Amino acid sequence: MRKFLPWIIIVGVIIVIGLWVMGVKNSALRYNQAVGKEWGNVETAYQRRNDLIGNLVNTVKGAADFEKGTLTAVIEARAKATSVTVDPTNITPEQLTQFQQAQSGVSSTLGRLLVSVERYPELKANANFLKLQDELSSTENQILTARTRFNESVQSYNGYVLAMPQSLFLGSYAEKPYFKSVAGAEKPVEVKF
C-alpha cells in the first residue's frame, strides 16, 4: 500500500487541479453570459426608443406645417442606429464606439425635434404627443439604467478574467469594453427657441 501512496497523492492532486480549472472556466462562462444578457437589455431599451420614435414621428407628421427636414433627420438617424449591430460575445471597443455614435445621432436629432415642437402649441397640447414624450423620457432612463448595469457586468467579467491566477487559464476570454459617454457629453445642452 505504501508504494501506491505517492501515485494516489499525485492522482488526487491532478484531480483537484483539474476540478479547480473547470471551476475557473465555468465561472468565466457565467460572467460572459451575464455581459451578454446585460447587452441584450441595452439593445432592448434602444429598440423601445426606436419604436417610440416611429410613433412620435407619425404623431408630429399629423401637425400642419411642421418642419419636414427635422422629421427626415430623425427618421434617417433611427434607420442608421437600427442598422448597427454588435455581437456581445465578441464585442470590441470599435464596435461599441460605432454603436454609440449611431445612438447619439438619434439622441441629437430627437432633441432637435422636441425643441422645434415648442413652436407648435397645438402639437404640444396633443394628448398622444404628450404621452409619447413621457414614454420617451422614461425610455431614456431605462437606457441609462441598462448601460449602467452593462458596465457593472463588464467590470465583474473583466475583474475575473484578468485577475491572477485565472488569467493563466482564460486566454480565450478577452477584456470587454465599457460604455463611455460620447464626445462632448460633458457640455450642457444648449436649447434655443
PDB file of N, CA and C in Angstrom, residues 59-106:
ATOM      1  N   THR A  59     -47.071  61.006 -35.193  1.00  0.00           N
ATOM      2  CA  THR A  59     -47.920  61.975 -34.496  1.00  0.00           C
ATOM      3  C   THR A  59     -47.566  63.397 -34.925  1.00  0.00           C
ATOM      4  N   VAL A  60     -46.270  63.671 -35.006  1.00  0.00           N
ATOM      5  CA  VAL A  60     -45.830  65.006 -35.387  1.00  0.00           C
ATOM      6  C   VAL A  60     -46.173  65.295 -36.853  1.00  0.00           C
ATOM      7  N   LYS A  61     -46.083  64.288 -37.710  1.00  0.00           N
ATOM      8  CA  LYS A  61     -46.437  64.464 -39.125  1.00  0.00           C
ATOM      9  C   LYS A  61     -47.867  64.950 -39.271  1.00  0.00           C
ATOM     10  N   GLY A  62     -48.705  64.553 -38.342  1.00  0.00           N
ATOM     11  CA  GLY A  62     -50.106  64.959 -38.402  1.00  0.00           C
ATOM     12  C   GLY A  62     -50.304  66.441 -38.142  1.00  0.00           C
ATOM     13  N   ALA A  63     -49.334  67.087 -37.532  1.00  0.00           N
ATOM     14  CA  ALA A  63     -49.443  68.520 -37.271  1.00  0.00           C
ATOM     15  C   ALA A  63     -49.132  69.277 -38.558  1.00  0.00           C
ATOM     16  N   ALA A  64     -49.951  70.248 -38.872  1.00  0.00           N
ATOM     17  CA  ALA A  64     -49.797  71.005 -40.115  1.00  0.00           C
ATOM     18  C   ALA A  64     -48.535  71.861 -40.074  1.00  0.00           C
ATOM     19  N   ASP A  65     -47.938  72.036 -41.219  1.00  0.00           N
ATOM     20  CA  ASP A  65     -46.799  72.934 -41.413  1.00  0.00           C
ATOM     21  C   ASP A  65     -45.599  72.615 -40.523  1.00  0.00           C
ATOM     22  N   PHE A  66     -45.400  71.362 -40.198  1.00  0.00           N
ATOM     23  CA  PHE A  66     -44.239  71.048 -39.372  1.00  0.00           C
ATOM     24  C   PHE A  66     -43.011  70.929 -40.267  1.00  0.00           C
ATOM     25  N   GLU A  67     -41.841  71.242 -39.698  1.00  0.00           N
ATOM     26  CA  GLU A  67     -40.593  71.235 -40.458  1.00  0.00           C
ATOM     27  C   GLU A  67     -40.256  69.821 -40.931  1.00  0.00           C
ATOM     28  N   LYS A  68     -40.284  69.627 -42.234  1.00  0.00           N
ATOM     29  CA  LYS A  68     -40.034  68.302 -42.810  1.00  0.00           C
ATOM     30  C   LYS A  68     -38.578  67.870 -42.640  1.00  0.00           C
ATOM     31  N   GLY A  69     -37.653  68.834 -42.674  1.00  0.00           N
ATOM     32  CA  GLY A  69     -36.236  68.496 -42.551  1.00  0.00           C
ATOM     33  C   GLY A  69     -35.911  67.844 -41.221  1.00  0.00           C
ATOM     34  N   THR A  70     -36.513  68.325 -40.160  1.00  0.00           N
ATOM     35  CA  THR A  70     -36.272  67.759 -38.831  1.00  0.00           C
ATOM     36  C   THR A  70     -36.794  66.334 -38.760  1.00  0.00           C
ATOM     37  N   LEU A  71     -37.989  66.115 -39.306  1.00  0.00           N
ATOM     38  CA  LEU A  71     -38.560  64.760 -39.309  1.00  0.00           C
ATOM     39  C   LEU A  71     -37.693  63.804 -40.121  1.00  0.00           C
ATOM     40  N   THR A  72     -37.235  64.270 -41.278  1.00  0.00           N
ATOM     41  CA  THR A  72     -36.388  63.434 -42.126  1.00  0.00           C
ATOM     42  C   THR A  72     -35.099  63.066 -41.397  1.00  0.00           C
ATOM     43  N   ALA A  73     -34.494  64.009 -40.696  1.00  0.00           N
ATOM     44  CA  ALA A  73     -33.260  63.742 -39.953  1.00  0.00           C
ATOM     45  C   ALA A  73     -33.485  62.693 -38.865  1.00  0.00           C
ATOM     46  N   VAL A  74     -34.621  62.789 -38.176  1.00  0.00           N
ATOM     47  CA  VAL A  74     -34.931  61.811 -37.125  1.00  0.00           C
ATOM     48  C   VAL A  74     -35.106  60.420 -37.736  1.00  0.00           C
ATOM     49  N   ILE A  75     -35.827  60.348 -38.827  1.00  0.00           N
ATOM     50  CA  ILE A  75     -36.072  59.059 -39.485  1.00  0.00           C
ATOM     51  C   ILE A  75     -34.758  58.440 -39.966  1.00  0.00           C
ATOM     52  N   GLU A  76     -33.882  59.265 -40.567  1.00  0.00           N
ATOM     53  CA  GLU A  76     -32.595  58.757 -41.055  1.00  0.00           C
ATOM     54  C   GLU A  76     -31.698  58.304 -39.915  1.00  0.00           C
ATOM     55  N   ALA A  77     -31.661  59.066 -38.827  1.00  0.00           N
ATOM     56  CA  ALA A  77     -30.834  58.690 -37.670  1.00  0.00           C
ATOM     57  C   ALA A  77     -31.333  57.382 -37.061  1.00  0.00           C
ATOM     58  N   ARG A  78     -32.633  57.229 -36.995  1.00  0.00           N
ATOM     59  CA  ARG A  78     -33.222  55.999 -36.450  1.00  0.00           C
ATOM     60  C   ARG A  78     -32.851  54.808 -37.330  1.00  0.00           C
ATOM     61  N   ALA A  79     -32.930  54.970 -38.654  1.00  0.00           N
ATOM     62  CA  ALA A  79     -32.578  53.886 -39.584  1.00  0.00           C
ATOM     63  C   ALA A  79     -31.102  53.517 -39.448  1.00  0.00           C
ATOM     64  N   LYS A  80     -30.243  54.519 -39.318  1.00  0.00           N
ATOM     65  CA  LYS A  80     -28.812  54.250 -39.165  1.00  0.00           C
ATOM     66  C   LYS A  80     -28.538  53.514 -37.852  1.00  0.00           C
ATOM     67  N   ALA A  81     -29.215  53.937 -36.786  1.00  0.00           N
ATOM     68  CA  ALA A  81     -29.000  53.316 -35.473  1.00  0.00           C
ATOM     69  C   ALA A  81     -29.446  51.858 -35.459  1.00  0.00           C
ATOM     70  N   THR A  82     -30.533  51.550 -36.150  1.00  0.00           N
ATOM     71  CA  THR A  82     -31.012  50.166 -36.148  1.00  0.00           C
ATOM     72  C   THR A  82     -30.175  49.269 -37.048  1.00  0.00           C
ATOM     73  N   SER A  83     -29.370  49.866 -37.939  1.00  0.00           N
ATOM     74  CA  SER A  83     -28.543  49.048 -38.829  1.00  0.00           C
ATOM     75  C   SER A  83     -27.236  48.611 -38.173  1.00  0.00           C
ATOM     76  N   VAL A  84     -26.842  49.245 -37.068  1.00  0.00           N
ATOM     77  CA  VAL A  84     -25.592  48.906 -36.380  1.00  0.00           C
ATOM     78  C   VAL A  84     -25.873  47.800 -35.366  1.00  0.00           C
ATOM     79  N   THR A  85     -25.211  46.662 -35.544  1.00  0.00           N
ATOM     80  CA  THR A  85     -25.391  45.554 -34.601  1.00  0.00           C
ATOM     81  C   THR A  85     -24.040  45.195 -33.976  1.00  0.00           C
ATOM     82  N   VAL A  86     -24.109  44.699 -32.755  1.00  0.00           N
ATOM     83  CA  VAL A  86     -22.910  44.328 -32.013  1.00  0.00           C
ATOM     84  C   VAL A  86     -23.113  42.934 -31.448  1.00  0.00           C
ATOM     85  N   ASP A  87     -22.094  42.077 -31.623  1.00  0.00           N
ATOM     86  CA  ASP A  87     -22.128  40.729 -31.066  1.00  0.00           C
ATOM     87  C   ASP A  87     -21.556  40.783 -29.650  1.00  0.00           C
ATOM     88  N   PRO A  88     -22.389  40.552 -28.615  1.00  0.00           N
ATOM     89  CA  PRO A  88     -21.908  40.708 -27.244  1.00  0.00           C
ATOM     90  C   PRO A  88     -20.813  39.720 -26.848  1.00  0.00           C
ATOM     91  N   THR A  89     -20.717  38.585 -27.526  1.00  0.00           N
ATOM     92  CA  THR A  89     -19.683  37.618 -27.172  1.00  0.00           C
ATOM     93  C   THR A  89     -18.324  38.036 -27.715  1.00  0.00           C
ATOM     94  N   ASN A  90     -18.327  38.882 -28.733  1.00  0.00           N
ATOM     95  CA  ASN A  90     -17.089  39.305 -29.380  1.00  0.00           C
ATOM     96  C   ASN A  90     -16.993  40.819 -29.450  1.00  0.00           C
ATOM     97  N   ILE A  91     -17.536  41.510 -28.481  1.00  0.00           N
ATOM     98  CA  ILE A  91     -17.634  42.964 -28.528  1.00  0.00           C
ATOM     99  C   ILE A  91     -16.242  43.596 -28.480  1.00  0.00           C
ATOM    100  N   THR A  92     -16.031  44.573 -29.360  1.00  0.00           N
ATOM    101  CA  THR A  92     -14.754  45.280 -29.407  1.00  0.00           C
ATOM    102  C   THR A  92     -15.006  46.759 -29.121  1.00  0.00           C
ATOM    103  N   PRO A  93     -13.973  47.477 -28.703  1.00  0.00           N
ATOM    104  CA  PRO A  93     -14.152  48.917 -28.475  1.00  0.00           C
ATOM    105  C   PRO A  93     -14.626  49.655 -29.738  1.00  0.00           C
ATOM    106  N   GLU A  94     -14.155  49.204 -30.900  1.00  0.00           N
ATOM    107  CA  GLU A  94     -14.556  49.850 -32.155  1.00  0.00           C
ATOM    108  C   GLU A  94     -16.046  49.644 -32.426  1.00  0.00           C
ATOM    109  N   GLN A  95     -16.540  48.416 -32.213  1.00  0.00           N
ATOM    110  CA  GLN A  95     -17.964  48.136 -32.412  1.00  0.00           C
ATOM    111  C   GLN A  95     -18.806  48.967 -31.449  1.00  0.00           C
ATOM    112  N   LEU A  96     -18.379  49.048 -30.207  1.00  0.00           N
ATOM    113  CA  LEU A  96     -19.120  49.798 -29.200  1.00  0.00           C
ATOM    114  C   LEU A  96     -19.134  51.291 -29.544  1.00  0.00           C
ATOM    115  N   THR A  97     -18.015  51.815 -30.033  1.00  0.00           N
ATOM    116  CA  THR A  97     -17.951  53.223 -30.444  1.00  0.00           C
ATOM    117  C   THR A  97     -18.884  53.490 -31.604  1.00  0.00           C
ATOM    118  N   GLN A  98     -18.889  52.589 -32.584  1.00  0.00           N
ATOM    119  CA  GLN A  98     -19.782  52.746 -33.740  1.00  0.00           C
ATOM    120  C   GLN A  98     -21.245  52.722 -33.298  1.00  0.00           C
ATOM    121  N   PHE A  99     -21.578  51.815 -32.389  1.00  0.00           N
ATOM    122  CA  PHE A  99     -22.941  51.720 -31.872  1.00  0.00           C
ATOM    123  C   PHE A  99     -23.314  53.002 -31.128  1.00  0.00           C
ATOM    124  N   GLN A 100     -22.408  53.492 -30.292  1.00  0.00           N
ATOM    125  CA  GLN A 100     -22.668  54.705 -29.528  1.00  0.00           C
ATOM    126  C   GLN A 100     -22.848  55.916 -30.436  1.00  0.00           C
ATOM    127  N   GLN A 101     -22.036  56.011 -31.496  1.00  0.00           N
ATOM    128  CA  GLN A 101     -22.168  57.136 -32.418  1.00  0.00           C
ATOM    129  C   GLN A 101     -23.527  57.120 -33.104  1.00  0.00           C
ATOM    130  N   ALA A 102     -23.975  55.948 -33.516  1.00  0.00           N
ATOM    131  CA  ALA A 102     -25.284  55.845 -34.164  1.00  0.00           C
ATOM    132  C   ALA A 102     -26.392  56.228 -33.190  1.00  0.00           C
ATOM    133  N   GLN A 103     -26.292  55.760 -31.960  1.00  0.00           N
ATOM    134  CA  GLN A 103     -27.323  56.074 -30.973  1.00  0.00           C
ATOM    135  C   GLN A 103     -27.289  57.541 -30.561  1.00  0.00           C
ATOM    136  N   SER A 104     -26.105  58.139 -30.517  1.00  0.00           N
ATOM    137  CA  SER A 104     -26.046  59.564 -30.167  1.00  0.00           C
ATOM    138  C   SER A 104     -26.616  60.411 -31.292  1.00  0.00           C
ATOM    139  N   GLY A 105     -26.527  59.936 -32.536  1.00  0.00           N
ATOM    140  CA  GLY A 105     -27.172  60.636 -33.650  1.00  0.00           C
ATOM    141  C   GLY A 105     -28.673  60.668 -33.471  1.00  0.00           C
ATOM    142  N   VAL A 106     -29.237  59.566 -32.988  1.00  0.00           N
ATOM    143  CA  VAL A 106     -30.675  59.518 -32.712  1.00  0.00           C
ATOM    144  C   VAL A 106     -31.012  60.504 -31.597  1.00  0.00           C
TER     145      VAL A 106
END
